Amino acid sequence: EAQVTQNPRYLITVTGKKLTVTCSQNMNHEYMSWYRQDPGLGLRQIYYSMNVEVTDKGDVPEGYKVSRKEKRNFPLILESPSPNQTSLYFCASSKPSGGQGRDTQYFGPGTRLTVL
Amino acid sequence: DQQVKQNSPSLSVQEGRISILNCDYTNSMFDYFLWYKKYPAEGPTFLISISSIKDKNEDGRFTVFLNKSAKHLSLHIVPSQPGDSAVYFCAAIPDTGRRALTFGSGTRLQVQP
């Protein structure tokens, strides 16, 4: 089954304790992305990756890091989490369908993070 | 400043009737628009899209209308079914290469049996 998986699904942590949220897709997609969803704001892009070893900042990258060493995996790293990073996080992937970003993005189930 | 706005946080309709969800945008660089549907504890799933060169796109019970001059789009669901109850997000992509979806804040649709 074609899917995007995220782990963990739920995480409660404390300020300053480094954490990683994993994301994996089995569709051989080049493009992967991380979003956060906050009440009243919709989903906002954190980081994206056009392919292996190619990553760039989205709209809200502060406090986050990513890496793309393999095509299928795109982990999100919070080096020193803070309470304002409490949010619902979604990973997404897509395959280019003719340029100019018209491809449909497939989303993972989400990771609910609480930073105390 | 939100570039994609869904001003109705919730909508309730009767089964079998039409559901109309609205979305406004401010960025004239957007030229591709999508609707995503989200159930609790799941990620958003793609529903339907429209390019700015069109004013209507239809897929079964779902139709999206785009009014470029008004920077407004709407999603029509006819007939509405209880399984359509979910949060609907409007999203837009600019005519650049970044592929970032800019989302609205969502509208929660409740279809009453």
JSON list of C-alpha atoms in Angstrom, two decimals:
[
{"chain": "A", "resi": 1, "resn": "GLU", "atom": "CA", "xyz": [0.00, 0.00, 0.00]},
{"chain": "A", "resi": 2, "resn": "ALA", "atom": "CA", "xyz": [1.32, 3.41, -1.01]},
{"chain": "A", "resi": 3, "resn": "GLN", "atom": "CA", "xyz": [1.73, 5.52, 2.08]},
{"chain": "A", "resi": 4, "resn": "VAL", "atom": "CA", "xyz": [3.60, 8.10, 4.11]},
{"chain": "A", "resi": 5, "resn": "THR", "atom": "CA", "xyz": [4.38, 7.01, 7.65]},
{"chain": "A", "resi": 6, "resn": "GLN", "atom": "CA", "xyz": [5.42, 9.11, 10.62]},
{"chain": "A", "resi": 7, "resn": "ASN", "atom": "CA", "xyz": [6.75, 8.15, 14.01]},
{"chain": "A", "resi": 8, "resn": "PRO", "atom": "CA", "xyz": [5.97, 8.74, 16.74]},
{"chain": "A", "resi": 9, "resn": "ARG", "atom": "CA", "xyz": [2.30, 9.64, 16.39]},
{"chain": "A", "resi": 10, "resn": "TYR", "atom": "CA", "xyz": [2.22, 11.29, 19.80]},
{"chain": "A", "resi": 11, "resn": "LEU", "atom": "CA", "xyz": [5.07, 12.75, 21.84]},
{"chain": "A", "resi": 12, "resn": "ILE", "atom": "CA", "xyz": [5.25, 14.70, 25.07]},
{"chain": "A", "resi": 13, "resn": "THR", "atom": "CA", "xyz": [8.65, 16.12, 25.91]},
{"chain": "A", "resi": 14, "resn": "VAL", "atom": "CA", "xyz": [10.30, 18.88, 27.90]},
{"chain": "A", "resi": 15, "resn": "THR", "atom": "CA", "xyz": [11.95, 22.09, 26.80]},
{"chain": "A", "resi": 16, "resn": "GLY", "atom": "CA", "xyz": [15.46, 21.61, 25.46]},
{"chain": "A", "resi": 17, "resn": "LYS", "atom": "CA", "xyz": [15.41, 17.85, 25.00]},
{"chain": "A", "resi": 18, "resn": "LYS", "atom": "CA", "xyz": [16.41, 17.03, 21.43]},
{"chain": "A", "resi": 19, "resn": "LEU", "atom": "CA", "xyz": [13.95, 14.95, 19.45]},
{"chain": "A", "resi": 20, "resn": "THR", "atom": "CA", "xyz": [13.50, 13.53, 15.97]},
{"chain": "A", "resi": 21, "resn": "VAL", "atom": "CA", "xyz": [10.25, 12.79, 14.16]},
{"chain": "A", "resi": 22, "resn": "THR", "atom": "CA", "xyz": [10.74, 10.29, 11.37]},
{"chain": "A", "resi": 23, "resn": "CYS", "atom": "CA", "xyz": [8.97, 10.31, 8.01]},
{"chain": "A", "resi": 24, "resn": "SER", "atom": "CA", "xyz": [9.14, 7.60, 5.39]},
{"chain": "A", "resi": 25, "resn": "GLN", "atom": "CA", "xyz": [7.39, 7.11, 2.04]},
{"chain": "A", "resi": 26, "resn": "ASN", "atom": "CA", "xyz": [7.26, 4.02, -0.15]},
{"chain": "A", "resi": 27, "resn": "MET", "atom": "CA", "xyz": [6.20, 5.71, -3.40]},
{"chain": "A", "resi": 28, "resn": "ASN", "atom": "CA", "xyz": [9.68, 6.64, -4.67]},
{"chain": "A", "resi": 29, "resn": "HIS", "atom": "CA", "xyz": [8.73, 10.32, -4.53]},
{"chain": "A", "resi": 30, "resn": "GLU", "atom": "CA", "xyz": [11.41, 12.93, -5.10]},
{"chain": "A", "resi": 31, "resn": "TYR", "atom": "CA", "xyz": [9.70, 15.74, -3.20]},
{"chain": "A", "resi": 32, "resn": "MET", "atom": "CA", "xyz": [9.12, 15.64, 0.55]},
{"chain": "A", "resi": 33, "resn": "SER", "atom": "CA", "xyz": [7.98, 18.31, 2.94]},
{"chain": "A", "resi": 34, "resn": "TRP", "atom": "CA", "xyz": [7.12, 19.04, 6.57]},
{"chain": "A", "resi": 35, "resn": "TYR", "atom": "CA", "xyz": [4.16, 21.13, 7.71]},
{"chain": "A", "resi": 36, "resn": "ARG", "atom": "CA", "xyz": [2.84, 22.16, 11.08]},
{"chain": "A", "resi": 37, "resn": "GLN", "atom": "CA", "xyz": [-0.84, 22.74, 11.79]},
{"chain": "A", "resi": 38, "resn": "ASP", "atom": "CA", "xyz": [-1.94, 25.21, 14.42]},
{"chain": "A", "resi": 39, "resn": "PRO", "atom": "CA", "xyz": [-5.48, 26.32, 15.33]},
{"chain": "A", "resi": 40, "resn": "GLY", "atom": "CA", "xyz": [-6.74, 29.08, 13.08]},
{"chain": "A", "resi": 41, "resn": "LEU", "atom": "CA", "xyz": [-3.64, 29.02, 10.88]},
{"chain": "A", "resi": 42, "resn": "GLY", "atom": "CA", "xyz": [-4.04, 25.97, 8.67]},
{"chain": "A", "resi": 43, "resn": "LEU", "atom": "CA", "xyz": [-0.90, 24.09, 7.67]},
{"chain": "A", "resi": 44, "resn": "ARG", "atom": "CA", "xyz": [2.37, 25.97, 7.21]},
{"chain": "A", "resi": 45, "resn": "GLN", "atom": "CA", "xyz": [5.44, 24.57, 5.48]},
{"chain": "A", "resi": 46, "resn": "ILE", "atom": "CA", "xyz": [8.55, 24.14, 7.66]},
{"chain": "A", "resi": 47, "resn": "TYR", "atom": "CA", "xyz": [11.11, 22.60, 5.29]},
{"chain": "A", "resi": 48, "resn": "TYR", "atom": "CA", "xyz": [11.07, 20.84, 1.98]},
{"chain": "A", "resi": 49, "resn": "SER", "atom": "CA", "xyz": [13.36, 18.63, -0.07]},
{"chain": "A", "resi": 50, "resn": "MET", "atom": "CA", "xyz": [13.40, 18.39, -3.85]},
{"chain": "A", "resi": 51, "resn": "ASN", "atom": "CA", "xyz": [15.55, 15.24, -3.78]},
{"chain": "A", "resi": 52, "resn": "VAL", "atom": "CA", "xyz": [18.33, 13.47, -1.87]},
{"chain": "A", "resi": 53, "resn": "GLU", "atom": "CA", "xyz": [20.72, 15.96, -0.27]},
{"chain": "A", "resi": 54, "resn": "VAL", "atom": "CA", "xyz": [18.62, 18.90, -1.50]},
{"chain": "A", "resi": 55, "resn": "THR", "atom": "CA", "xyz": [16.69, 20.71, 1.22]},
{"chain": "A", "resi": 56, "resn": "ASP", "atom": "CA", "xyz": [15.43, 24.25, 1.70]},
{"chain": "A", "resi": 57, "resn": "LYS", "atom": "CA", "xyz": [13.50, 26.38, 4.15]},
{"chain": "A", "resi": 58, "resn": "GLY", "atom": "CA", "xyz": [9.77, 26.78, 3.99]},
{"chain": "A", "resi": 59, "resn": "ASP", "atom": "CA", "xyz": [7.71, 29.50, 5.66]},
{"chain": "A", "resi": 60, "resn": "VAL", "atom": "CA", "xyz": [8.42, 28.67, 9.33]},
{"chain": "A", "resi": 61, "resn": "PRO", "atom": "CA", "xyz": [11.86, 26.96, 9.56]},
{"chain": "A", "resi": 62, "resn": "GLU", "atom": "CA", "xyz": [13.12, 28.52, 12.82]},
{"chain": "A", "resi": 63, "resn": "GLY", "atom": "CA", "xyz": [13.97, 25.91, 15.45]},
{"chain": "A", "resi": 64, "resn": "TYR", "atom": "CA", "xyz": [13.90, 22.97, 13.05]},
{"chain": "A", "resi": 65, "resn": "LYS", "atom": "CA", "xyz": [16.42, 20.98, 11.04]},
{"chain": "A", "resi": 66, "resn": "VAL", "atom": "CA", "xyz": [15.96, 18.32, 8.39]},
{"chain": "A", "resi": 67, "resn": "SER", "atom": "CA", "xyz": [18.13, 15.90, 6.44]},
{"chain": "A", "resi": 68, "resn": "ARG", "atom": "CA", "xyz": [17.57, 13.87, 3.28]},
{"chain": "A", "resi": 69, "resn": "LYS", "atom": "CA", "xyz": [20.20, 11.15, 3.02]},
{"chain": "A", "resi": 70, "resn": "GLU", "atom": "CA", "xyz": [17.88, 8.63, 1.40]},
{"chain": "A", "resi": 71, "resn": "LYS", "atom": "CA", "xyz": [15.03, 9.18, -0.99]},
{"chain": "A", "resi": 72, "resn": "ARG", "atom": "CA", "xyz": [12.42, 7.51, 1.20]},
{"chain": "A", "resi": 73, "resn": "ASN", "atom": "CA", "xyz": [13.24, 9.22, 4.53]},
{"chain": "A", "resi": 74, "resn": "PHE", "atom": "CA", "xyz": [12.95, 12.83, 5.64]},
{"chain": "A", "resi": 75, "resn": "PRO", "atom": "CA", "xyz": [13.35, 13.23, 9.41]},
{"chain": "A", "resi": 76, "resn": "LEU", "atom": "CA", "xyz": [12.45, 16.43, 11.24]},
{"chain": "A", "resi": 77, "resn": "ILE", "atom": "CA", "xyz": [14.84, 17.37, 14.04]},
{"chain": "A", "resi": 78, "resn": "LEU", "atom": "CA", "xyz": [14.16, 19.71, 16.93]},
{"chain": "A", "resi": 79, "resn": "GLU", "atom": "CA", "xyz": [17.56, 20.38, 18.53]},
{"chain": "A", "resi": 80, "resn": "SER", "atom": "CA", "xyz": [16.15, 22.31, 21.49]},
{"chain": "A", "resi": 81, "resn": "PRO", "atom": "CA", "xyz": [12.36, 22.16, 21.54]},
{"chain": "A", "resi": 82, "resn": "SER", "atom": "CA", "xyz": [10.39, 25.02, 23.05]},
{"chain": "A", "resi": 83, "resn": "PRO", "atom": "CA", "xyz": [6.72, 25.25, 24.06]},
{"chain": "A", "resi": 84, "resn": "ASN", "atom": "CA", "xyz": [5.88, 27.30, 20.93]},
{"chain": "A", "resi": 85, "resn": "GLN", "atom": "CA", "xyz": [6.73, 24.21, 18.90]},
{"chain": "A", "resi": 86, "resn": "THR", "atom": "CA", "xyz": [3.79, 22.36, 20.42]},
{"chain": "A", "resi": 87, "resn": "SER", "atom": "CA", "xyz": [1.79, 21.53, 17.32]},
{"chain": "A", "resi": 88, "resn": "LEU", "atom": "CA", "xyz": [0.50, 18.88, 14.96]},
{"chain": "A", "resi": 89, "resn": "TYR", "atom": "CA", "xyz": [3.13, 17.96, 12.37]},
{"chain": "A", "resi": 90, "resn": "PHE", "atom": "CA", "xyz": [2.55, 16.46, 8.93]},
{"chain": "A", "resi": 91, "resn": "CYS", "atom": "CA", "xyz": [5.01, 15.01, 6.49]},
{"chain": "A", "resi": 92, "resn": "ALA", "atom": "CA", "xyz": [4.09, 14.97, 2.80]},
{"chain": "A", "resi": 93, "resn": "SER", "atom": "CA", "xyz": [5.57, 13.60, -0.40]},
{"chain": "A", "resi": 94, "resn": "SER", "atom": "CA", "xyz": [4.91, 13.93, -4.11]},
{"chain": "A", "resi": 95, "resn": "LYS", "atom": "CA", "xyz": [6.28, 13.09, -7.52]},
{"chain": "A", "resi": 96, "resn": "PRO", "atom": "CA", "xyz": [6.63, 15.86, -10.10]},
{"chain": "A", "resi": 97, "resn": "SER", "atom": "CA", "xyz": [3.89, 15.76, -12.71]},
{"chain": "A", "resi": 98, "resn": "GLY", "atom": "CA", "xyz": [5.16, 18.14, -15.33]},
{"chain": "A", "resi": 99, "resn": "GLY", "atom": "CA", "xyz": [6.83, 20.95, -13.47]},
{"chain": "A", "resi": 100, "resn": "GLN", "atom": "CA", "xyz": [5.69, 24.08, -11.70]},
{"chain": "A", "resi": 101, "resn": "GLY", "atom": "CA", "xyz": [4.52, 22.20, -8.66]},
{"chain": "A", "resi": 102, "resn": "ARG", "atom": "CA", "xyz": [1.27, 20.83, -9.94]},
{"chain": "A", "resi": 103, "resn": "ASP", "atom": "CA", "xyz": [1.78, 17.47, -8.31]},
{"chain": "A", "resi": 104, "resn": "THR", "atom": "CA", "xyz": [-0.54, 16.22, -5.61]},
{"chain": "A", "resi": 105, "resn": "GLN", "atom": "CA", "xyz": [1.04, 15.93, -2.19]},
{"chain": "A", "resi": 106, "resn": "TYR", "atom": "CA", "xyz": [0.30, 12.85, -0.07]},
{"chain": "A", "resi": 107, "resn": "PHE", "atom": "CA", "xyz": [0.28, 13.40, 3.66]},
{"chain": "A", "resi": 108, "resn": "GLY", "atom": "CA", "xyz": [1.24, 11.20, 6.57]},
{"chain": "A", "resi": 109, "resn": "PRO", "atom": "CA", "xyz": [-1.14, 10.68, 9.53]},
{"chain": "A", "resi": 110, "resn": "GLY", "atom": "CA", "xyz": [0.44, 13.39, 11.67]},
{"chain": "A", "resi": 111, "resn": "THR", "atom": "CA", "xyz": [2.53, 13.63, 14.85]},
{"chain": "A", "resi": 112, "resn": "ARG", "atom": "CA", "xyz": [1.09, 15.48, 17.81]},
{"chain": "A", "resi": 113, "resn": "LEU", "atom": "CA", "xyz": [3.94, 17.06, 19.75]},
{"chain": "A", "resi": 114, "resn": "THR", "atom": "CA", "xyz": [3.63, 18.68, 23.16]},
{"chain": "A", "resi": 115, "resn": "VAL", "atom": "CA", "xyz": [6.62, 20.54, 24.61]},
{"chain": "A", "resi": 116, "resn": "LEU", "atom": "CA", "xyz": [6.30, 21.31, 28.31]},
{"chain": "B", "resi": 1, "resn": "ASP", "atom": "CA", "xyz": [-1.26, 37.91, 7.19]},
{"chain": "B", "resi": 2, "resn": "GLN", "atom": "CA", "xyz": [-3.03, 34.86, 5.81]},
{"chain": "B", "resi": 3, "resn": "GLN", "atom": "CA", "xyz": [-2.89, 34.64, 2.05]},
{"chain": "B", "resi": 4, "resn": "VAL", "atom": "CA", "xyz": [-5.58, 31.97, 1.88]},
{"chain": "B", "resi": 5, "resn": "LYS", "atom": "CA", "xyz": [-8.67, 32.51, 3.98]},
{"chain": "B", "resi": 6, "resn": "GLN", "atom": "CA", "xyz": [-11.59, 30.31, 4.87]},
{"chain": "B", "resi": 7, "resn": "ASN", "atom": "CA", "xyz": [-13.87, 32.60, 6.78]},
{"chain": "B", "resi": 8, "resn": "SER", "atom": "CA", "xyz": [-16.39, 29.98, 7.86]},
{"chain": "B", "resi": 9, "resn": "PRO", "atom": "CA", "xyz": [-14.93, 27.73, 10.56]},
{"chain": "B", "resi": 10, "resn": "SER", "atom": "CA", "xyz": [-17.91, 25.41, 10.38]},
{"chain": "B", "resi": 11, "resn": "LEU", "atom": "CA", "xyz": [-20.87, 24.48, 8.22]},
{"chain": "B", "resi": 12, "resn": "SER", "atom": "CA", "xyz": [-23.80, 22.17, 8.86]},
{"chain": "B", "resi": 13, "resn": "VAL", "atom": "CA", "xyz": [-26.04, 20.79, 6.09]},
{"chain": "B", "resi": 14, "resn": "GLN", "atom": "CA", "xyz": [-28.67, 18.12, 5.74]},
{"chain": "B", "resi": 15, "resn": "GLU", "atom": "CA", "xyz": [-27.93, 14.87, 3.95]},
{"chain": "B", "resi": 16, "resn": "GLY", "atom": "CA", "xyz": [-28.81, 15.11, 0.28]},
{"chain": "B", "resi": 17, "resn": "ARG", "atom": "CA", "xyz": [-28.51, 18.89, 0.13]},
{"chain": "B", "resi": 18, "resn": "ILE", "atom": "CA", "xyz": [-25.70, 20.94, -1.37]},
{"chain": "B", "resi": 19, "resn": "SER", "atom": "CA", "xyz": [-22.63, 21.91, 0.68]},
{"chain": "B", "resi": 20, "resn": "ILE", "atom": "CA", "xyz": [-20.78, 25.04, -0.42]},
{"chain": "B", "resi": 21, "resn": "LEU", "atom": "CA", "xyz": [-17.39, 25.76, 1.09]},
{"chain": "B", "resi": 22, "resn": "ASN", "atom": "CA", "xyz": [-15.72, 29.06, 0.32]},
{"chain": "B", "resi": 23, "resn": "CYS", "atom": "CA", "xyz": [-12.14, 30.24, 0.09]},
{"chain": "B", "resi": 24, "resn": "ASP", "atom": "CA", "xyz": [-10.57, 33.62, -0.66]},
{"chain": "B", "resi": 25, "resn": "TYR", "atom": "CA", "xyz": [-6.97, 34.37, -1.50]},
{"chain": "B", "resi": 26, "resn": "THR", "atom": "CA", "xyz": [-4.92, 37.54, -1.71]},
{"chain": "B", "resi": 27, "resn": "ASN", "atom": "CA", "xyz": [-1.73, 36.52, -3.52]},
{"chain": "B", "resi": 28, "resn": "SER", "atom": "CA", "xyz": [-2.12, 37.05, -7.27]},
{"chain": "B", "resi": 29, "resn": "MET", "atom": "CA", "xyz": [0.87, 34.74, -7.82]},
{"chain": "B", "resi": 30, "resn": "PHE", "atom": "CA", "xyz": [-1.27, 31.72, -6.94]},
{"chain": "B", "resi": 31, "resn": "ASP", "atom": "CA", "xyz": [-2.25, 29.88, -10.05]},
{"chain": "B", "resi": 32, "resn": "TYR", "atom": "CA", "xyz": [-3.17, 26.40, -8.88]},
{"chain": "B", "resi": 33, "resn": "PHE", "atom": "CA", "xyz": [-5.70, 25.58, -6.20]},
{"chain": "B", "resi": 34, "resn": "LEU", "atom": "CA", "xyz": [-6.55, 22.41, -4.33]},
{"chain": "B", "resi": 35, "resn": "TRP", "atom": "CA", "xyz": [-9.03, 21.16, -1.80]},
{"chain": "B", "resi": 36, "resn": "TYR", "atom": "CA", "xyz": [-8.00, 18.67, 0.84]},
{"chain": "B", "resi": 37, "resn": "LYS", "atom": "CA", "xyz": [-10.25, 16.75, 3.18]},
{"chain": "B", "resi": 38, "resn": "LYS", "atom": "CA", "xyz": [-9.16, 15.75, 6.68]},
{"chain": "B", "resi": 39, "resn": "TYR", "atom": "CA", "xyz": [-10.67, 13.26, 9.08]},
{"chain": "B", "resi": 40, "resn": "PRO", "atom": "CA", "xyz": [-9.65, 13.22, 12.76]},
{"chain": "B", "resi": 41, "resn": "ALA", "atom": "CA", "xyz": [-6.33, 11.47, 13.46]},
{"chain": "B", "resi": 42, "resn": "GLU", "atom": "CA", "xyz": [-5.51, 11.29, 9.75]},
{"chain": "B", "resi": 43, "resn": "GLY", "atom": "CA", "xyz": [-3.48, 13.41, 7.39]},
{"chain": "B", "resi": 44, "resn": "PRO", "atom": "CA", "xyz": [-5.16, 15.58, 4.75]},
{"chain": "B", "resi": 45, "resn": "THR", "atom": "CA", "xyz": [-6.16, 13.74, 1.58]},
{"chain": "B", "resi": 46, "resn": "PHE", "atom": "CA", "xyz": [-6.38, 15.35, -1.83]},
{"chain": "B", "resi": 47, "resn": "LEU", "atom": "CA", "xyz": [-9.90, 15.91, -3.10]},
{"chain": "B", "resi": 48, "resn": "ILE", "atom": "CA", "xyz": [-9.93, 18.08, -6.22]},
{"chain": "B", "resi": 49, "resn": "SER", "atom": "CA", "xyz": [-7.88, 20.81, -7.87]},
{"chain": "B", "resi": 50, "resn": "ILE", "atom": "CA", "xyz": [-8.19, 23.56, -10.45]},
{"chain": "B", "resi": 51, "resn": "SER", "atom": "CA", "xyz": [-5.75, 25.51, -12.55]},
{"chain": "B", "resi": 52, "resn": "SER", "atom": "CA", "xyz": [-6.12, 29.25, -12.91]},
{"chain": "B", "resi": 53, "resn": "ILE", "atom": "CA", "xyz": [-6.76, 28.84, -16.63]},
{"chain": "B", "resi": 54, "resn": "LYS", "atom": "CA", "xyz": [-10.09, 27.19, -15.81]},
{"chain": "B", "resi": 55, "resn": "ASP", "atom": "CA", "xyz": [-13.13, 28.40, -13.94]},
{"chain": "B", "resi": 56, "resn": "LYS", "atom": "CA", "xyz": [-14.65, 25.03, -13.11]},
{"chain": "B", "resi": 57, "resn": "ASN", "atom": "CA", "xyz": [-13.53, 21.48, -12.48]},
{"chain": "B", "resi": 58, "resn": "GLU", "atom": "CA", "xyz": [-15.86, 18.61, -11.70]},
{"chain": "B", "resi": 59, "resn": "ASP", "atom": "CA", "xyz": [-15.22, 15.17, -10.24]},
{"chain": "B", "resi": 60, "resn": "GLY", "atom": "CA", "xyz": [-18.30, 13.16, -9.37]},
{"chain": "B", "resi": 61, "resn": "ARG", "atom": "CA", "xyz": [-20.16, 14.87, -6.54]},
{"chain": "B", "resi": 62, "resn": "PHE", "atom": "CA", "xyz": [-17.43, 17.49, -6.14]},
{"chain": "B", "resi": 63, "resn": "THR", "atom": "CA", "xyz": [-17.10, 20.66, -8.19]},
{"chain": "B", "resi": 64, "resn": "VAL", "atom": "CA", "xyz": [-14.65, 23.47, -7.66]},
{"chain": "B", "resi": 65, "resn": "PHE", "atom": "CA", "xyz": [-15.34, 26.94, -9.05]},
{"chain": "B", "resi": 66, "resn": "LEU", "atom": "CA", "xyz": [-12.70, 29.62, -9.48]},
{"chain": "B", "resi": 67, "resn": "ASN", "atom": "CA", "xyz": [-13.39, 33.35, -9.87]},
{"chain": "B", "resi": 68, "resn": "LYS", "atom": "CA", "xyz": [-9.99, 34.89, -10.54]},
{"chain": "B", "resi": 69, "resn": "SER", "atom": "CA", "xyz": [-11.18, 38.48, -10.66]},
{"chain": "B", "resi": 70, "resn": "ALA", "atom": "CA", "xyz": [-12.67, 38.10, -7.19]},
{"chain": "B", "resi": 71, "resn": "LYS", "atom": "CA", "xyz": [-9.81, 35.87, -5.98]},
{"chain": "B", "resi": 72, "resn": "HIS", "atom": "CA", "xyz": [-12.41, 33.44, -4.75]},
{"chain": "B", "resi": 73, "resn": "LEU", "atom": "CA", "xyz": [-12.96, 29.74, -5.07]},
{"chain": "B", "resi": 74, "resn": "SER", "atom": "CA", "xyz": [-15.64, 27.43, -3.79]},
{"chain": "B", "resi": 75, "resn": "LEU", "atom": "CA", "xyz": [-16.19, 23.71, -3.40]},
{"chain": "B", "resi": 76, "resn": "HIS", "atom": "CA", "xyz": [-19.66, 22.32, -4.04]},
{"chain": "B", "resi": 77, "resn": "ILE", "atom": "CA", "xyz": [-20.64, 18.88, -2.81]},
{"chain": "B", "resi": 78, "resn": "VAL", "atom": "CA", "xyz": [-23.87, 17.53, -4.27]},
{"chain": "B", "resi": 79, "resn": "PRO", "atom": "CA", "xyz": [-25.52, 15.57, -2.81]},
{"chain": "B", "resi": 80, "resn": "SER", "atom": "CA", "xyz": [-23.91, 15.77, 0.61]},
{"chain": "B", "resi": 81, "resn": "GLN", "atom": "CA", "xyz": [-23.48, 12.52, 2.51]},
{"chain": "B", "resi": 82, "resn": "PRO", "atom": "CA", "xyz": [-22.76, 11.87, 6.20]},
{"chain": "B", "resi": 83, "resn": "GLY", "atom": "CA", "xyz": [-19.36, 10.44, 5.21]},
{"chain": "B", "resi": 84, "resn": "ASP", "atom": "CA", "xyz": [-18.44, 13.87, 3.86]},
{"chain": "B", "resi": 85, "resn": "SER", "atom": "CA", "xyz": [-18.30, 15.17, 7.44]},
{"chain": "B", "resi": 86, "resn": "ALA", "atom": "CA", "xyz": [-14.69, 16.31, 7.85]},
{"chain": "B", "resi": 87, "resn": "VAL", "atom": "CA", "xyz": [-12.51, 19.41, 7.87]},
{"chain": "B", "resi": 88, "resn": "TYR", "atom": "CA", "xyz": [-11.92, 20.83, 4.39]},
{"chain": "B", "resi": 89, "resn": "PHE", "atom": "CA", "xyz": [-8.81, 22.83, 3.61]},
{"chain": "B", "resi": 90, "resn": "CYS", "atom": "CA", "xyz": [-8.36, 25.09, 0.66]},
{"chain": "B", "resi": 91, "resn": "ALA", "atom": "CA", "xyz": [-4.75, 25.34, -0.58]},
{"chain": "B", "resi": 92, "resn": "ALA", "atom": "CA", "xyz": [-2.91, 27.29, -3.25]},
{"chain": "B", "resi": 93, "resn": "ILE", "atom": "CA", "xyz": [0.40, 27.03, -5.09]},
{"chain": "B", "resi": 94, "resn": "PRO", "atom": "CA", "xyz": [2.19, 30.02, -6.66]},
{"chain": "B", "resi": 95, "resn": "ASP", "atom": "CA", "xyz": [3.68, 29.93, -10.14]},
{"chain": "B", "resi": 96, "resn": "THR", "atom": "CA", "xyz": [7.19, 29.34, -8.76]},
{"chain": "B", "resi": 97, "resn": "GLY", "atom": "CA", "xyz": [9.10, 26.08, -8.33]},
{"chain": "B", "resi": 98, "resn": "ARG", "atom": "CA", "xyz": [8.87, 25.69, -4.58]},
{"chain": "B", "resi": 99, "resn": "ARG", "atom": "CA", "xyz": [5.71, 23.54, -4.55]},
{"chain": "B", "resi": 100, "resn": "ALA", "atom": "CA", "xyz": [4.74, 24.87, -1.15]},
{"chain": "B", "resi": 101, "resn": "LEU", "atom": "CA", "xyz": [1.06, 24.60, -0.48]},
{"chain": "B", "resi": 102, "resn": "THR", "atom": "CA", "xyz": [-0.38, 27.62, 1.32]},
{"chain": "B", "resi": 103, "resn": "PHE", "atom": "CA", "xyz": [-3.38, 26.44, 3.29]},
{"chain": "B", "resi": 104, "resn": "GLY", "atom": "CA", "xyz": [-6.45, 28.13, 4.63]},
{"chain": "B", "resi": 105, "resn": "SER", "atom": "CA", "xyz": [-7.49, 27.52, 8.22]},
{"chain": "B", "resi": 106, "resn": "GLY", "atom": "CA", "xyz": [-10.12, 24.94, 7.30]},
{"chain": "B", "resi": 107, "resn": "THR", "atom": "CA", "xyz": [-13.91, 24.58, 7.45]},
{"chain": "B", "resi": 108, "resn": "ARG", "atom": "CA", "xyz": [-15.50, 21.83, 9.48]},
{"chain": "B", "resi": 109, "resn": "LEU", "atom": "CA", "xyz": [-18.41, 20.33, 7.54]},
{"chain": "B", "resi": 110, "resn": "GLN", "atom": "CA", "xyz": [-21.08, 18.39, 9.38]},
{"chain": "B", "resi": 111, "resn": "VAL", "atom": "CA", "xyz": [-23.62, 16.54, 7.26]},
{"chain": "B", "resi": 112, "resn": "GLN", "atom": "CA", "xyz": [-26.70, 15.65, 9.28]},
{"chain": "B", "resi": 113, "resn": "PRO", "atom": "CA", "xyz": [-28.46, 12.37, 8.43]}
]
